[in-house]
Short mmCIF file of C-alpha atoms in Angstrom, two decimals:
data_model
loop_
_atom_site.label_atom_id
_atom_site.label_comp_id
_atom_site.label_asym_id
_atom_site.label_seq_id
_atom_site.Cartn_x
_atom_site.Cartn_y
_atom_site.Cartn_z
CA MET G 755 0.13 -0.08 0.29
CA THR G 756 1.37 3.63 -0.96
CA ALA G 757 1.08 5.92 2.18
CA LEU G 758 2.44 8.68 0.75
CA ALA G 759 3.00 9.87 -3.07
CA HIS G 760 5.35 12.55 -4.69
CA VAL G 761 5.73 14.35 -1.32
CA SER G 762 8.29 17.35 -1.53
CA LEU G 763 9.01 19.39 1.65
CA GLU G 764 11.69 21.14 3.02
CA VAL G 765 11.80 22.59 6.72
CA ARG G 766 13.58 25.40 7.72
CA GLU G 767 15.78 25.70 10.45
CA GLY G 768 14.17 27.26 13.12
CA GLU G 769 10.80 27.21 12.06
CA PHE G 770 7.53 25.51 13.04
CA LEU G 771 6.41 23.29 10.70
CA SER G 772 2.91 21.79 11.18
CA LEU G 773 1.14 18.66 8.60
CA LEU G 774 -1.80 19.25 8.71
CA GLY G 775 -4.99 16.68 7.26
CA PRO G 776 -7.36 14.61 7.80
CA SER G 777 -7.17 10.96 9.04
CA GLY G 778 -5.00 8.45 6.67
CA CYS G 779 -3.08 11.56 4.83
CA GLY G 780 0.43 10.21 6.10
CA LYS G 781 1.03 12.84 8.31
CA SER G 782 2.30 10.36 10.66
CA THR G 783 4.20 7.90 8.31
CA LEU G 784 5.73 11.19 6.88
CA LEU G 785 6.61 12.40 10.52
CA ARG G 786 8.17 8.65 11.12
CA ALA G 787 10.11 8.91 8.28
CA ILE G 788 11.58 12.56 9.18
CA ALA G 789 12.97 11.16 12.55
CA GLY G 790 14.63 7.45 10.62
CA LEU G 791 12.29 5.71 12.36
CA ASP G 792 10.60 3.83 9.55
CA PRO G 793 12.65 4.08 6.21
CA LEU G 794 10.79 5.37 3.15
CA THR G 795 10.83 2.28 0.49
CA GLU G 796 10.82 5.08 -2.30
CA GLY G 797 12.70 8.28 -1.91
CA ARG G 798 14.64 10.17 0.68
CA VAL G 799 15.04 12.39 3.41
CA LEU G 800 17.89 14.86 3.73
CA LEU G 801 19.31 16.48 7.01
CA HIS G 802 21.72 19.47 6.17
CA GLY G 803 22.49 17.47 2.83
CA ALA G 804 23.01 13.69 4.08
CA PRO G 805 20.26 10.94 3.56
CA VAL G 806 18.61 9.77 6.41
CA VAL G 807 18.27 6.14 6.87
CA ALA G 808 18.30 6.02 11.13
CA PRO G 809 17.69 7.70 13.61
CA PRO G 810 19.98 10.86 13.68
CA PRO G 811 21.52 12.89 16.76
CA GLY G 812 19.97 15.89 18.08
CA PHE G 813 16.18 15.13 17.52
CA GLY G 814 13.54 14.71 20.03
CA MET G 815 10.01 13.27 19.83
CA VAL G 816 6.80 13.56 21.33
CA PHE G 817 3.85 11.17 21.16
CA GLN G 818 0.30 11.78 21.30
CA ARG G 819 -0.10 8.99 24.27
CA ASP G 820 2.76 10.66 26.90
CA VAL G 821 4.75 6.82 26.77
CA LEU G 822 5.36 7.66 30.57
CA LEU G 823 7.46 4.17 31.82
CA ASP G 824 4.94 2.92 34.81
CA TRP G 825 7.91 2.45 36.88
CA ARG G 826 9.51 5.65 36.72
CA ASN G 827 8.63 9.01 38.59
CA VAL G 828 8.42 12.07 36.80
CA ILE G 829 11.67 13.15 36.81
CA ASP G 830 13.43 9.80 35.77
CA ASN G 831 11.22 9.72 32.60
CA VAL G 832 12.27 12.87 31.83
CA LEU G 833 16.04 11.82 32.21
CA LEU G 834 15.38 8.57 30.31
CA ALA G 835 16.21 10.89 27.18
CA ALA G 836 19.32 11.13 28.23
CA GLU G 837 19.70 7.76 29.63
CA PHE G 838 19.01 6.40 26.07
CA GLU G 839 21.83 8.61 24.45
CA GLY G 840 24.19 7.21 27.30
CA ARG G 841 24.99 10.67 28.77
CA PRO G 842 25.72 10.73 32.38
CA HIS G 843 22.53 10.95 34.58
CA ARG G 844 23.81 13.22 37.42
CA GLU G 845 25.15 16.33 35.07
CA MET G 846 21.26 16.28 33.38
CA GLN G 847 19.51 16.26 37.18
CA PRO G 848 19.62 20.36 37.56
CA ARG G 849 18.37 20.68 33.77
CA ALA G 850 15.68 17.95 33.90
CA MET G 851 14.74 19.78 37.45
CA ALA G 852 14.50 23.42 35.57
CA LEU G 853 12.54 21.83 32.91
CA LEU G 854 10.10 20.55 35.03
CA ASP G 855 9.84 23.75 37.05
CA ARG G 856 9.49 25.16 33.83
CA PHE G 857 6.33 23.52 33.16
CA GLY G 858 4.99 23.74 36.16
CA LEU G 859 5.61 20.19 37.97
CA ALA G 860 8.90 20.60 40.09
CA ALA G 861 6.05 19.73 43.11
CA PHE G 862 4.99 16.04 41.01
CA ALA G 863 8.86 15.24 40.41
CA HIS G 864 9.23 12.58 42.41
CA ARG G 865 5.11 11.18 41.23
CA TYR G 866 4.51 8.60 39.36
CA PRO G 867 2.91 9.12 35.95
CA TRP G 868 -0.25 7.27 37.09
CA GLU G 869 -0.65 9.79 39.90
CA LEU G 870 -0.20 12.83 37.50
CA SER G 871 -3.20 14.33 34.74
CA GLY G 872 -3.05 13.78 31.08
CA GLY G 873 -2.23 17.29 30.43
CA MET G 874 0.67 16.74 32.98
CA ARG G 875 1.93 13.38 31.59
CA GLN G 876 2.32 15.12 28.26
CA ARG G 877 4.01 18.03 29.54
CA ALA G 878 6.47 15.60 31.24
CA GLY G 879 6.70 13.98 27.67
CA ILE G 880 7.65 17.44 26.67
CA CYS G 881 10.59 17.72 29.40
CA ARG G 882 11.96 14.62 28.16
CA ALA G 883 11.91 15.92 24.46
CA LEU G 884 13.72 18.96 25.33
CA LEU G 885 16.36 17.62 27.68
CA CYS G 886 18.58 17.04 25.51
CA GLU G 887 19.02 20.45 23.63
CA PRO G 888 17.38 18.89 20.28
CA GLU G 889 17.71 20.91 17.44
CA VAL G 890 14.48 19.45 15.99
CA ILE G 891 11.68 18.40 17.80
CA LEU G 892 8.91 15.96 16.01
CA MET G 893 5.43 15.77 17.28
CA ASP G 894 3.11 13.49 16.65
CA GLU G 895 -0.47 15.20 17.46
CA PRO G 896 0.75 15.49 21.18
CA PHE G 897 -2.33 17.49 22.22
CA GLY G 898 -5.01 15.17 20.24
CA ALA G 899 -6.28 13.51 23.59
CA LEU G 900 -6.21 16.21 26.00
CA ASP G 901 -9.52 18.13 26.49
CA ALA G 902 -9.83 21.54 25.26
CA MET G 903 -8.62 23.75 27.76
CA THR G 904 -5.64 21.78 29.01
CA ARG G 905 -5.15 21.61 25.32
CA ASP G 906 -5.15 25.81 24.91
CA ASP G 907 -2.70 26.14 27.95
CA LEU G 908 0.00 23.94 26.15
CA ASN G 909 -0.53 25.35 22.92
CA GLY G 910 0.86 28.79 24.35
CA GLU G 911 3.57 26.93 26.67
CA LEU G 912 4.99 25.58 23.51
CA ALA G 913 4.52 28.82 21.29
CA ARG G 914 6.65 30.29 24.23
CA ILE G 915 9.41 27.50 24.37
CA GLN G 916 9.70 27.28 20.82
CA GLN G 917 10.16 30.77 20.36
CA GLU G 918 12.70 31.21 23.18
CA GLY G 919 14.95 28.09 22.05
CA LYS G 920 14.61 29.42 18.22
CA ARG G 921 14.03 25.45 17.94
CA THR G 922 13.02 23.57 14.54
CA VAL G 923 9.49 22.26 14.90
CA VAL G 924 7.88 19.48 12.93
CA PHE G 925 3.98 19.37 14.33
CA VAL G 926 1.04 16.69 13.58
CA THR G 927 -2.59 17.94 13.66
CA HIS G 928 -6.04 17.67 12.33
CA SER G 929 -6.69 20.78 13.96
CA ILE G 930 -6.96 23.73 11.96
CA PRO G 931 -6.85 26.37 14.54
CA GLU G 932 -3.83 24.56 16.67
CA ALA G 933 -1.54 24.71 13.11
CA VAL G 934 -2.68 28.36 12.31
CA PHE G 935 -1.94 29.35 16.07
CA LEU G 936 1.57 27.39 16.17
CA SER G 937 2.77 27.27 12.48
CA ASP G 938 4.85 30.01 10.39
CA ARG G 939 4.01 27.64 7.89
CA VAL G 940 1.26 25.02 7.33
CA ALA G 941 1.75 21.81 4.90
CA VAL G 942 -1.61 21.15 4.04
CA MET G 943 -2.37 17.23 3.04
CA SER G 944 -4.71 15.00 1.94
CA ALA G 945 -5.15 11.18 1.58
CA GLY G 946 -5.73 8.75 -0.66
CA PRO G 947 -2.68 8.43 -1.71
CA GLY G 948 -0.80 10.85 0.91
CA ARG G 949 -0.09 14.27 -0.22
CA VAL G 950 0.89 17.68 0.53
CA VAL G 951 -1.38 19.64 -1.30
CA LYS G 952 -0.26 23.23 -0.42
CA ILE G 953 2.10 24.98 1.64
CA VAL G 954 0.78 28.03 3.40
CA GLU G 955 2.46 30.94 5.08
CA ILE G 956 0.68 32.22 8.27
CA GLY G 957 1.60 35.60 8.34
CA LEU G 958 0.60 36.23 12.19
CA PRO G 959 3.01 38.30 14.70
CA ARG G 960 4.59 36.41 16.74
CA PRO G 961 4.44 36.20 19.86
CA ARG G 962 1.07 35.25 19.51
CA PRO G 963 -0.89 35.51 22.84
CA LEU G 964 -3.88 32.86 23.42
CA SER G 965 -5.87 36.10 22.68
CA LEU G 966 -4.99 36.16 19.42
CA ARG G 967 -7.51 33.33 18.64
CA GLU G 968 -10.23 36.01 18.61
CA ALA G 969 -8.54 38.42 16.59
CA PRO G 970 -10.20 38.81 12.95
CA GLU G 971 -6.86 38.37 11.05
CA PHE G 972 -6.34 34.58 12.89
CA GLY G 973 -10.31 33.77 11.63
CA ARG G 974 -8.93 34.97 8.19
CA GLU G 975 -6.30 32.55 8.08
CA VAL G 976 -8.25 29.51 9.45
CA ALA G 977 -10.60 30.22 6.82
CA ARG G 978 -8.17 30.40 3.98
CA LEU G 979 -7.12 26.74 5.13
CA ARG G 980 -10.77 25.67 5.53
CA ALA G 981 -11.18 26.85 1.69
CA ILE G 982 -8.35 24.71 0.69
CA PHE G 983 -9.97 21.50 2.22
CA ALA G 984 -12.96 22.43 1.05
CA GLN G 985 -11.61 22.36 -2.56
CA LEU G 986 -10.05 19.11 -1.73
CA GLY G 987 -13.60 17.98 -0.63
CA VAL G 988 -12.58 16.95 2.45
CA GLN G 989 -14.37 19.57 4.33
CA LYS G 990 -17.43 21.55 3.89
CA ALA G 991 -16.81 25.60 3.35
CA MET P 384 -3.47 -8.29 46.34
CA SER P 385 -3.32 -9.83 42.96
CA ALA P 386 -4.16 -14.11 43.73
CA GLY P 387 -4.93 -16.12 46.49
CA ALA P 388 -6.81 -15.28 49.52
CA PRO P 389 -9.11 -12.64 49.93
CA SER P 390 -6.90 -9.66 51.51
CA GLY P 391 -6.93 -7.10 54.66
CA PRO P 392 -7.48 -8.54 58.41
CA VAL P 393 -11.37 -9.62 57.72
CA GLY P 394 -10.50 -11.86 55.07
CA ALA P 395 -7.85 -13.63 56.65
CA LEU P 396 -9.79 -13.94 59.60
CA GLY P 397 -12.33 -15.55 57.96
CA THR P 398 -9.96 -18.11 55.76
CA ALA P 399 -8.29 -18.94 59.18
CA GLY P 400 -11.99 -19.54 60.82
CA VAL P 401 -12.88 -21.64 57.48
CA LEU P 402 -10.15 -23.82 58.22
CA VAL P 403 -10.55 -23.93 62.00
CA ALA P 404 -14.44 -25.23 61.38
CA LEU P 405 -13.11 -28.03 58.44
CA LEU P 406 -10.60 -29.52 61.37
CA LEU P 407 -13.12 -29.13 64.02
CA LEU P 408 -15.58 -30.84 61.70
CA TRP P 409 -12.91 -33.65 60.84
CA GLU P 410 -12.61 -34.05 64.35
CA LEU P 411 -16.01 -34.88 65.11
CA ALA P 412 -16.45 -37.07 62.35
CA VAL P 413 -13.19 -39.16 63.33
CA TRP P 414 -14.54 -39.26 66.84
CA ALA P 415 -18.70 -40.32 65.81
CA PHE P 416 -17.51 -42.60 63.30
CA ALA P 417 -15.06 -44.37 65.13
CA SER P 418 -12.77 -44.45 62.13
CA SER P 419 -9.47 -46.72 62.42
CA PRO P 420 -6.26 -44.11 62.50
CA LEU P 421 -4.99 -46.55 59.87
CA LEU P 422 -7.71 -44.89 57.37
CA LEU P 423 -8.46 -41.72 58.85
CA PRO P 424 -6.62 -40.33 61.64
CA ALA P 425 -7.91 -37.21 63.57
CA PRO P 426 -6.00 -34.04 63.54
CA SER P 427 -5.06 -34.04 67.61
CA ALA P 428 -3.67 -37.66 66.62
CA VAL P 429 -1.61 -35.45 63.46
CA VAL P 430 -0.53 -32.84 65.57
CA ALA P 431 0.12 -34.97 68.61
CA ASP P 432 2.70 -37.09 66.61
CA PHE P 433 4.48 -33.89 65.28
CA LEU P 434 5.03 -32.21 68.75
CA GLU P 435 6.44 -36.02 69.43
CA THR P 436 9.27 -35.34 67.05
CA PRO P 437 9.36 -31.88 65.76
CA GLY P 438 13.07 -32.05 64.68
CA TYR P 439 12.49 -34.94 62.32
CA TYR P 440 9.88 -33.20 60.22
CA GLY P 441 11.89 -30.23 60.35
CA ARG P 442 14.83 -31.91 59.31
CA HIS P 443 13.05 -33.07 56.43
CA ALA P 444 11.41 -29.95 55.63
CA LEU P 445 14.82 -28.08 55.70
CA TYR P 446 15.93 -30.86 52.92
CA THR P 447 13.02 -30.39 50.31
CA LEU P 448 12.26 -26.64 51.51
CA TRP P 449 16.48 -25.82 49.81
CA THR P 450 16.09 -28.41 47.26
CA THR P 451 13.16 -26.48 46.24
CA VAL P 452 14.23 -22.84 46.31
CA ALA P 453 17.39 -23.96 44.38
CA GLY P 454 14.90 -25.33 41.59
CA PHE P 455 12.99 -22.47 41.88
CA GLY P 456 16.31 -19.91 41.94
CA LEU P 457 17.37 -22.17 39.24
CA SER P 458 14.64 -22.10 36.97
CA VAL P 459 14.05 -18.12 37.44
CA VAL P 460 17.43 -17.61 36.00
CA LEU P 461 17.33 -20.30 33.58
CA GLY P 462 14.33 -19.38 32.31
CA VAL P 463 15.00 -14.88 32.06
CA PHE P 464 17.81 -15.71 30.22
CA LEU P 465 16.28 -18.49 27.83
CA ALA P 466 13.24 -15.51 26.99
CA VAL P 467 15.72 -12.57 26.63
CA LEU P 468 17.55 -15.79 23.94
CA VAL P 469 13.83 -16.46 22.25
CA VAL P 470 12.99 -12.26 21.88
CA SER P 471 16.29 -11.74 20.57
CA SER P 472 16.70 -14.30 17.80
CA ARG P 473 14.19 -16.09 15.28
CA LEU P 474 16.69 -19.54 15.64
CA ALA P 475 16.82 -18.86 19.05
CA GLU P 476 13.24 -18.96 19.09
CA ARG P 477 12.37 -22.21 17.29
CA LEU P 478 15.10 -24.28 18.85
CA ILE P 479 14.36 -23.16 22.37
CA MET P 480 10.38 -23.15 22.30
CA THR P 481 10.19 -26.70 20.45
CA VAL P 482 12.66 -28.10 23.31
CA LEU P 483 10.29 -26.78 25.83
CA VAL P 484 7.28 -27.34 24.05
CA VAL P 485 8.17 -30.95 23.56
CA MET P 486 9.26 -31.08 27.14
CA ASN P 487 6.55 -29.83 28.48
CA SER P 488 4.19 -31.96 26.92
CA LEU P 489 6.07 -35.07 28.02
CA PRO P 490 4.79 -36.64 31.77
CA LYS P 491 7.78 -35.25 33.04
CA VAL P 492 7.39 -37.12 36.30
CA ALA P 493 8.21 -40.07 34.19
CA LEU P 494 11.36 -38.82 33.68
CA ALA P 495 12.47 -38.68 37.00
CA PRO P 496 13.66 -42.19 37.68
CA LEU P 497 15.96 -40.96 34.42
CA PHE P 498 17.66 -38.50 36.75
CA VAL P 499 18.25 -40.61 39.33
CA ILE P 500 20.42 -42.98 36.84
CA TRP P 501 22.01 -39.81 35.91
CA MET P 502 23.06 -38.33 39.12
CA GLY P 503 22.34 -40.21 42.01
CA THR P 504 20.94 -39.65 44.64
CA GLY P 505 21.79 -36.69 46.23
CA ALA P 506 20.08 -32.97 46.38
CA GLU P 507 21.16 -32.82 42.41
CA PRO P 508 18.26 -34.89 40.75
CA LYS P 509 15.44 -33.41 43.21
CA ILE P 510 16.86 -29.99 41.74
CA ALA P 511 16.84 -30.56 38.26
CA ILE P 512 13.15 -32.39 38.65
CA ALA P 513 12.30 -28.93 40.10
CA VAL P 514 13.63 -26.85 37.36
CA MET P 515 12.12 -29.11 34.86
CA LEU P 516 8.58 -28.73 35.93
CA ALA P 517 9.27 -24.91 36.99
CA ILE P 518 10.73 -23.51 34.06
CA PHE P 519 8.33 -23.54 31.56
CA SER P 520 5.64 -21.29 33.05
CA ILE P 521 8.83 -18.55 33.45
CA VAL P 522 9.82 -18.66 29.95
CA ALA P 523 6.33 -18.25 28.96
CA ASP P 524 5.44 -15.48 30.70
CA MET P 525 8.48 -13.58 30.68
CA VAL P 526 8.62 -13.86 27.00
CA LEU P 527 5.21 -12.82 26.66
CA GLY P 528 6.16 -10.07 28.84
CA LEU P 529 9.34 -9.09 27.21
CA ARG P 530 7.07 -8.77 23.68
CA SER P 531 4.22 -7.22 25.13
CA VAL P 532 6.02 -3.62 25.21
CA ASP P 533 4.57 -0.36 24.25
CA PRO P 534 5.82 0.13 19.98
CA GLU P 535 6.13 3.77 20.70
CA ALA P 536 8.30 3.61 24.10
CA VAL P 537 10.45 2.06 21.77
CA ALA P 538 10.23 4.52 18.81
CA LEU P 539 11.31 6.91 21.80
CA ALA P 540 14.47 4.63 22.42
CA ARG P 541 15.46 4.73 18.74
CA VAL P 542 14.72 8.25 18.35
CA HIS P 543 17.62 9.05 21.22
CA ARG P 544 19.64 6.61 19.75
CA ALA P 545 19.60 3.88 22.17
CA SER P 546 20.99 0.25 21.29
CA ALA P 547 19.47 -3.11 21.38
CA TRP P 548 20.63 -3.97 24.76
CA ARG P 549 19.77 -0.56 26.23
CA ILE P 550 16.02 -0.94 25.28
CA LEU P 551 16.24 -4.62 26.44
CA TRP P 552 17.47 -3.45 29.97
CA LYS P 553 15.29 0.32 30.15
CA VAL P 554 12.57 -0.72 28.51
CA ARG P 555 11.66 -4.45 28.08
CA PHE P 556 13.36 -5.72 31.25
CA PRO P 557 11.00 -3.45 33.55
CA ASN P 558 8.42 -3.77 31.62
CA ALA P 559 8.18 -7.65 31.70
CA LEU P 560 8.48 -7.96 35.29
CA PRO P 561 5.06 -8.29 36.20
CA ALA P 562 4.79 -11.27 33.97
CA LEU P 563 7.86 -12.48 35.53
CA PHE P 564 5.77 -12.36 38.49
CA VAL P 565 2.83 -14.44 37.14
CA GLY P 566 5.09 -17.17 36.66
CA MET P 567 7.12 -17.25 39.28
CA LYS P 568 3.99 -17.59 41.24
CA VAL P 569 2.86 -21.04 39.02
CA ALA P 570 6.65 -21.73 38.80
CA ILE P 571 6.75 -22.17 43.12
CA SER P 572 4.08 -24.89 43.42
CA PHE P 573 5.93 -26.22 40.65
CA ALA P 574 9.26 -26.73 42.20
CA LEU P 575 8.06 -28.23 45.11
CA VAL P 576 6.04 -30.64 43.35
CA GLY P 577 9.70 -31.02 41.56
CA ALA P 578 11.24 -31.77 44.97
CA ILE P 579 8.74 -34.50 46.24
CA VAL P 580 8.67 -36.41 42.95
CA GLY P 581 12.76 -36.42 42.86
CA GLU P 582 12.25 -37.38 46.55
CA PHE P 583 9.60 -40.29 45.92
CA VAL P 584 12.32 -41.62 43.19
CA GLY P 585 15.28 -41.61 45.04
CA GLY P 586 17.61 -40.72 48.35
CA SER P 587 16.79 -40.90 52.39
CA ALA P 588 15.86 -37.08 53.08
CA GLY P 589 13.00 -34.73 52.87
CA LEU P 590 9.57 -34.73 53.82
CA GLY P 591 8.69 -37.03 50.01
CA HIS P 592 11.00 -39.59 51.54
CA VAL P 593 9.34 -39.31 55.12
CA ILE P 594 5.65 -40.21 53.66
CA LEU P 595 7.30 -43.08 51.30
CA VAL P 596 8.86 -44.73 54.68
CA ALA P 597 5.60 -43.95 56.52
CA GLN P 598 3.57 -45.43 53.58
CA GLY P 599 5.61 -48.64 54.21
CA GLN P 600 5.02 -48.74 57.82
CA PHE P 601 1.16 -48.00 57.22
CA ASP P 602 1.71 -45.14 59.42
CA THR P 603 -1.40 -42.74 58.29
CA VAL P 604 -0.85 -40.15 61.18
CA ARG P 605 2.73 -39.45 59.76
CA VAL P 606 1.72 -38.91 56.46
CA PHE P 607 -0.59 -36.85 57.05
CA ALA P 608 1.67 -34.80 59.50
CA ALA P 609 4.30 -35.07 56.54
CA LEU P 610 1.23 -33.73 54.47
CA ALA P 611 0.48 -30.57 57.18
CA VAL P 612 3.92 -29.36 56.83
CA LEU P 613 4.11 -29.61 53.01
CA GLY P 614 0.89 -27.65 52.67
CA VAL P 615 2.41 -24.80 55.69
CA MET P 616 5.63 -25.10 52.89
CA GLY P 617 3.80 -24.09 49.58
CA THR P 618 1.78 -21.77 51.14
CA THR P 619 4.48 -20.10 52.76
CA LEU P 620 6.56 -20.17 50.02
CA PHE P 621 3.85 -18.73 47.36
CA TYR P 622 3.45 -15.72 50.29
CA VAL P 623 6.79 -14.55 50.07
CA VAL P 624 7.00 -14.60 46.20
CA GLU P 625 3.97 -12.73 46.39
CA ALA P 626 5.24 -9.98 48.98
CA ALA P 627 8.06 -9.89 46.89
CA GLU P 628 6.32 -8.85 44.10
CA ARG P 629 4.57 -6.22 46.15
CA ILE P 630 7.91 -4.76 47.10
CA MET P 631 9.43 -4.97 44.05
CA LEU P 632 6.75 -3.45 41.98
CA PRO P 633 5.22 -0.96 43.59
CA TRP P 634 4.36 1.10 40.42
CA HIS P 635 1.76 -1.80 38.89
CA VAL P 636 -1.67 -1.10 38.17
CA SER P 637 -2.52 -4.77 40.65
CA GLN P 638 -0.49 -2.84 43.62
CA ARG P 639 -1.56 0.56 43.64
CA VAL P 640 -3.81 0.94 47.06
CA ASP P 641 -6.59 3.17 45.20
CA GLY P 642 -6.75 1.11 42.26
CA ARG P 643 -6.34 3.22 40.14
#
């Protein structure tokens, strides 16, 4: 089965790029290929001009489910990223604690994942992805399983974090407002077979407060993306 | 509590109450029907016999205990090692699982005399038979535990460029511990069965030997006393494994106090 066909996409350094599309458009497949997890049967992924065949260094990933290990407390789950990379645990400890503090989880550092709410668990997952100072962060619908209010909170936090570190983020979502709020560019994808239909620049100024979503220019960007999906027959206008 | 008797002080009292009631009924029945002690001795007679020679039962019980624990320990170490091999290589999987399944479908008790021929009448054949009975559940449950790992946890490890060994040690192995304990709770009872079978077919020590000798002398009281000691030993061993589980896996769903 062909999950993706004729995808050509360039991710710019320091940008926030969203892969936006309906279920089954291959956005997760594309993300996993970028991560070097599942090699493409045809085509190539290049990082600084070199082909990616296995997970390259300097990547962090956040999944839809938080993927915290039940037997580790929160800080040890964050430190897992360093342990996987074989970095000394002790050196990373202060950084892990600082990240947890940044995300309001300092008081929960020694709690176990099952004692946390869904939003807190996903925050811990983001801390883990940030621990080793990644050059690129890949996010696979990280807020898809959260309630709307927690989702808003995390959108705001993510926007701030990304701007602070000027990190490259590739973000998979099927929410148009979420993509508009967070992204510099949005790659609009369509299914059957999965492909990138159009790349849309989001012209909204930064920093973007959550209140921006009430502004008319925000509504215009959302409407512009909706119109593209309507044309594709995915969504009614 | 994940298995066994109902938990809590009320549950424990209830269990003790049922046991005492059954023993009383037994005592009364023996007294009422005046059955021959050759067929069914009264519980009081069994207790009296035990109290007369506690050293005799203690010595033999210790021997059975040590062969059981040695057999159990060996099957855990060997079983975990085999399980890791099974999940690491297709060839190892074919080889090990075929041998284990064939071995497990044989009535293993029938192999006991062979072990006596090979290893003599000391502790070794008893331990070997205990291992043979106990190892299958360890391997089967450990393989299941190592395999039922969240694929996204493995993906996460790979993004951070963890080696296969590191993934095994940091993700798969801890993930498999709850399943391993399920296997261990089954294995501890099988190890005791193996030790007793070993004592039946050769040697001159252990509670199995006591039962065999008492049978030759039609000493039913002694058979019952040995059985009672065995019952206490088997139950205690099971709860020791369960206590170890509770200490080692406080994070597991089955151990959470509030049931979340």
